[in-house]
Amino acid sequence: MTTIVLGIMLSCGNSGNGHQPTLLKGNNKGKAVYQQYCKACHGDDGTLGLSGASNLMVSVLEQSEVVNVVTNGRRLMAPFKGIINQQEIDSVAAYVMTLRK
């Protein structure tokens, strides 16, 4: 139990600006959320672009901006606020950052 709590605390660490968690190697939470909610439009590697979805591999958004887009939606993308919790939003935003070239 202690290991799980410590893992959760570490995966939610931030650089002091509110929504910039560190994605630790082996942390699959962000990837799991991405696979469940994002993959259908963005694809496995973020390049699918279905229904106008942005190419996440070349996105220039800062992680805090990705958090905002996931939370509030953008263009045709639905908001995920109320569908997934803040920790999941932060985790998926951190995962999205790893998809970049």
PDB file of C-alpha atoms in Angstrom:
ATOM      1  CA  MET A   1       0.000   0.000   0.000  1.00  0.00           C
ATOM      2  CA  THR A   2       2.827   2.405   0.840  1.00  0.00           C
ATOM      3  CA  THR A   3       4.397   1.782  -2.570  1.00  0.00           C
ATOM      4  CA  ILE A   4       1.152   2.656  -4.345  1.00  0.00           C
ATOM      5  CA  VAL A   5       0.695   5.873  -2.362  1.00  0.00           C
ATOM      6  CA  LEU A   6       4.331   6.856  -2.964  1.00  0.00           C
ATOM      7  CA  GLY A   7       3.961   6.130  -6.691  1.00  0.00           C
ATOM      8  CA  ILE A   8       0.865   8.287  -6.901  1.00  0.00           C
ATOM      9  CA  MET A   9       2.541  11.121  -5.027  1.00  0.00           C
ATOM     10  CA  LEU A  10       5.615  11.007  -7.261  1.00  0.00           C
ATOM     11  CA  SER A  11       3.603  10.874 -10.469  1.00  0.00           C
ATOM     12  CA  CYS A  12       1.708  13.976  -9.384  1.00  0.00           C
ATOM     13  CA  GLY A  13       4.827  15.985  -8.589  1.00  0.00           C
ATOM     14  CA  ASN A  14       5.032  19.384 -10.249  1.00  0.00           C
ATOM     15  CA  SER A  15       7.448  22.180 -10.916  1.00  0.00           C
ATOM     16  CA  GLY A  16       5.483  24.668  -8.841  1.00  0.00           C
ATOM     17  CA  ASN A  17       3.141  26.042 -11.499  1.00  0.00           C
ATOM     18  CA  GLY A  18       0.080  23.974 -10.709  1.00  0.00           C
ATOM     19  CA  HIS A  19      -0.373  21.539 -13.582  1.00  0.00           C
ATOM     20  CA  GLN A  20       2.956  20.154 -14.702  1.00  0.00           C
ATOM     21  CA  PRO A  21       3.277  16.639 -13.278  1.00  0.00           C
ATOM     22  CA  THR A  22       6.385  14.659 -13.955  1.00  0.00           C
ATOM     23  CA  LEU A  23       5.775  11.490 -15.925  1.00  0.00           C
ATOM     24  CA  LEU A  24       8.065   8.934 -14.355  1.00  0.00           C
ATOM     25  CA  LYS A  25       9.381   5.995 -16.330  1.00  0.00           C
ATOM     26  CA  GLY A  26       7.022   3.134 -15.718  1.00  0.00           C
ATOM     27  CA  ASN A  27       4.062   5.406 -14.938  1.00  0.00           C
ATOM     28  CA  ASN A  28       1.383   4.032 -17.225  1.00  0.00           C
ATOM     29  CA  LYS A  29      -1.562   6.066 -15.892  1.00  0.00           C
ATOM     30  CA  GLY A  30      -1.279   8.780 -18.560  1.00  0.00           C
ATOM     31  CA  LYS A  31      -0.852   6.204 -21.298  1.00  0.00           C
ATOM     32  CA  ALA A  32      -3.846   4.212 -20.050  1.00  0.00           C
ATOM     33  CA  VAL A  33      -6.047   7.329 -20.015  1.00  0.00           C
ATOM     34  CA  TYR A  34      -4.761   8.253 -23.496  1.00  0.00           C
ATOM     35  CA  GLN A  35      -5.531   4.775 -24.818  1.00  0.00           C
ATOM     36  CA  GLN A  36      -9.058   4.896 -23.417  1.00  0.00           C
ATOM     37  CA  TYR A  37     -10.093   8.449 -24.331  1.00  0.00           C
ATOM     38  CA  CYS A  38      -7.698   9.903 -26.938  1.00  0.00           C
ATOM     39  CA  LYS A  39      -6.463   7.093 -29.164  1.00  0.00           C
ATOM     40  CA  ALA A  40      -9.615   6.887 -31.301  1.00  0.00           C
ATOM     41  CA  CYS A  41      -9.019  10.356 -32.785  1.00  0.00           C
ATOM     42  CA  HIS A  42      -5.308  10.970 -32.169  1.00  0.00           C
ATOM     43  CA  GLY A  43      -4.043   7.418 -32.819  1.00  0.00           C
ATOM     44  CA  ASP A  44      -1.433   5.380 -30.935  1.00  0.00           C
ATOM     45  CA  ASP A  45       1.368   7.830 -31.666  1.00  0.00           C
ATOM     46  CA  GLY A  46      -0.674  11.050 -31.780  1.00  0.00           C
ATOM     47  CA  THR A  47      -0.666  11.421 -35.576  1.00  0.00           C
ATOM     48  CA  LEU A  48      -4.010   9.942 -36.692  1.00  0.00           C
ATOM     49  CA  GLY A  49      -5.880  13.245 -37.022  1.00  0.00           C
ATOM     50  CA  LEU A  50      -9.373  11.733 -37.193  1.00  0.00           C
ATOM     51  CA  SER A  51     -12.178  14.337 -37.201  1.00  0.00           C
ATOM     52  CA  GLY A  52      -9.638  17.170 -37.280  1.00  0.00           C
ATOM     53  CA  ALA A  53      -7.707  15.983 -34.224  1.00  0.00           C
ATOM     54  CA  SER A  54      -4.350  17.730 -33.850  1.00  0.00           C
ATOM     55  CA  ASN A  55      -1.120  15.924 -34.619  1.00  0.00           C
ATOM     56  CA  LEU A  56       0.273  15.590 -31.114  1.00  0.00           C
ATOM     57  CA  MET A  57       3.712  14.657 -32.392  1.00  0.00           C
ATOM     58  CA  VAL A  58       4.239  18.175 -33.738  1.00  0.00           C
ATOM     59  CA  SER A  59       2.139  20.146 -31.254  1.00  0.00           C
ATOM     60  CA  VAL A  60       3.813  23.232 -29.790  1.00  0.00           C
ATOM     61  CA  LEU A  61       1.465  23.573 -26.817  1.00  0.00           C
ATOM     62  CA  GLU A  62       3.028  23.770 -23.359  1.00  0.00           C
ATOM     63  CA  GLN A  63       1.956  21.074 -20.913  1.00  0.00           C
ATOM     64  CA  SER A  64      -0.275  23.542 -19.047  1.00  0.00           C
ATOM     65  CA  GLU A  65      -2.006  24.342 -22.355  1.00  0.00           C
ATOM     66  CA  VAL A  66      -2.539  20.627 -23.017  1.00  0.00           C
ATOM     67  CA  VAL A  67      -4.136  20.374 -19.553  1.00  0.00           C
ATOM     68  CA  ASN A  68      -6.448  23.243 -20.527  1.00  0.00           C
ATOM     69  CA  VAL A  69      -7.419  21.620 -23.850  1.00  0.00           C
ATOM     70  CA  VAL A  70      -8.123  18.246 -22.225  1.00  0.00           C
ATOM     71  CA  THR A  71     -10.102  19.943 -19.452  1.00  0.00           C
ATOM     72  CA  ASN A  72     -12.134  22.384 -21.545  1.00  0.00           C
ATOM     73  CA  GLY A  73     -12.026  20.950 -25.055  1.00  0.00           C
ATOM     74  CA  ARG A  74     -11.053  22.731 -28.258  1.00  0.00           C
ATOM     75  CA  ARG A  75     -12.765  23.012 -31.630  1.00  0.00           C
ATOM     76  CA  LEU A  76     -14.448  19.595 -32.145  1.00  0.00           C
ATOM     77  CA  MET A  77     -12.750  17.983 -29.131  1.00  0.00           C
ATOM     78  CA  ALA A  78     -15.124  17.537 -26.222  1.00  0.00           C
ATOM     79  CA  PRO A  79     -14.104  18.703 -22.740  1.00  0.00           C
ATOM     80  CA  PHE A  80     -13.087  15.952 -20.350  1.00  0.00           C
ATOM     81  CA  LYS A  81     -13.745  17.919 -17.163  1.00  0.00           C
ATOM     82  CA  GLY A  82     -16.220  15.844 -15.193  1.00  0.00           C
ATOM     83  CA  ILE A  83     -15.433  12.728 -17.241  1.00  0.00           C
ATOM     84  CA  ILE A  84     -11.934  12.128 -15.909  1.00  0.00           C
ATOM     85  CA  ASN A  85     -10.467  13.562 -12.725  1.00  0.00           C
ATOM     86  CA  GLN A  86      -7.724  16.191 -12.452  1.00  0.00           C
ATOM     87  CA  GLN A  87      -5.010  13.620 -11.749  1.00  0.00           C
ATOM     88  CA  GLU A  88      -5.973  11.741 -14.924  1.00  0.00           C
ATOM     89  CA  ILE A  89      -5.992  14.984 -16.909  1.00  0.00           C
ATOM     90  CA  ASP A  90      -2.535  15.870 -15.596  1.00  0.00           C
ATOM     91  CA  SER A  91      -1.254  12.364 -16.310  1.00  0.00           C
ATOM     92  CA  VAL A  92      -2.552  12.283 -19.869  1.00  0.00           C
ATOM     93  CA  ALA A  93      -1.129  15.763 -20.539  1.00  0.00           C
ATOM     94  CA  ALA A  94       2.268  14.556 -19.323  1.00  0.00           C
ATOM     95  CA  TYR A  95       1.959  11.492 -21.548  1.00  0.00           C
ATOM     96  CA  VAL A  96       1.055  13.633 -24.576  1.00  0.00           C
ATOM     97  CA  MET A  97       4.328  15.515 -24.081  1.00  0.00           C
ATOM     98  CA  THR A  98       6.209  12.239 -24.561  1.00  0.00           C
ATOM     99  CA  LEU A  99       4.676  11.756 -28.034  1.00  0.00           C
ATOM    100  CA  ARG A 100       6.602  14.652 -29.513  1.00  0.00           C
ATOM    101  CA  LYS A 101       9.533  14.196 -31.860  1.00  0.00           C
TER     102      LYS A 101
END
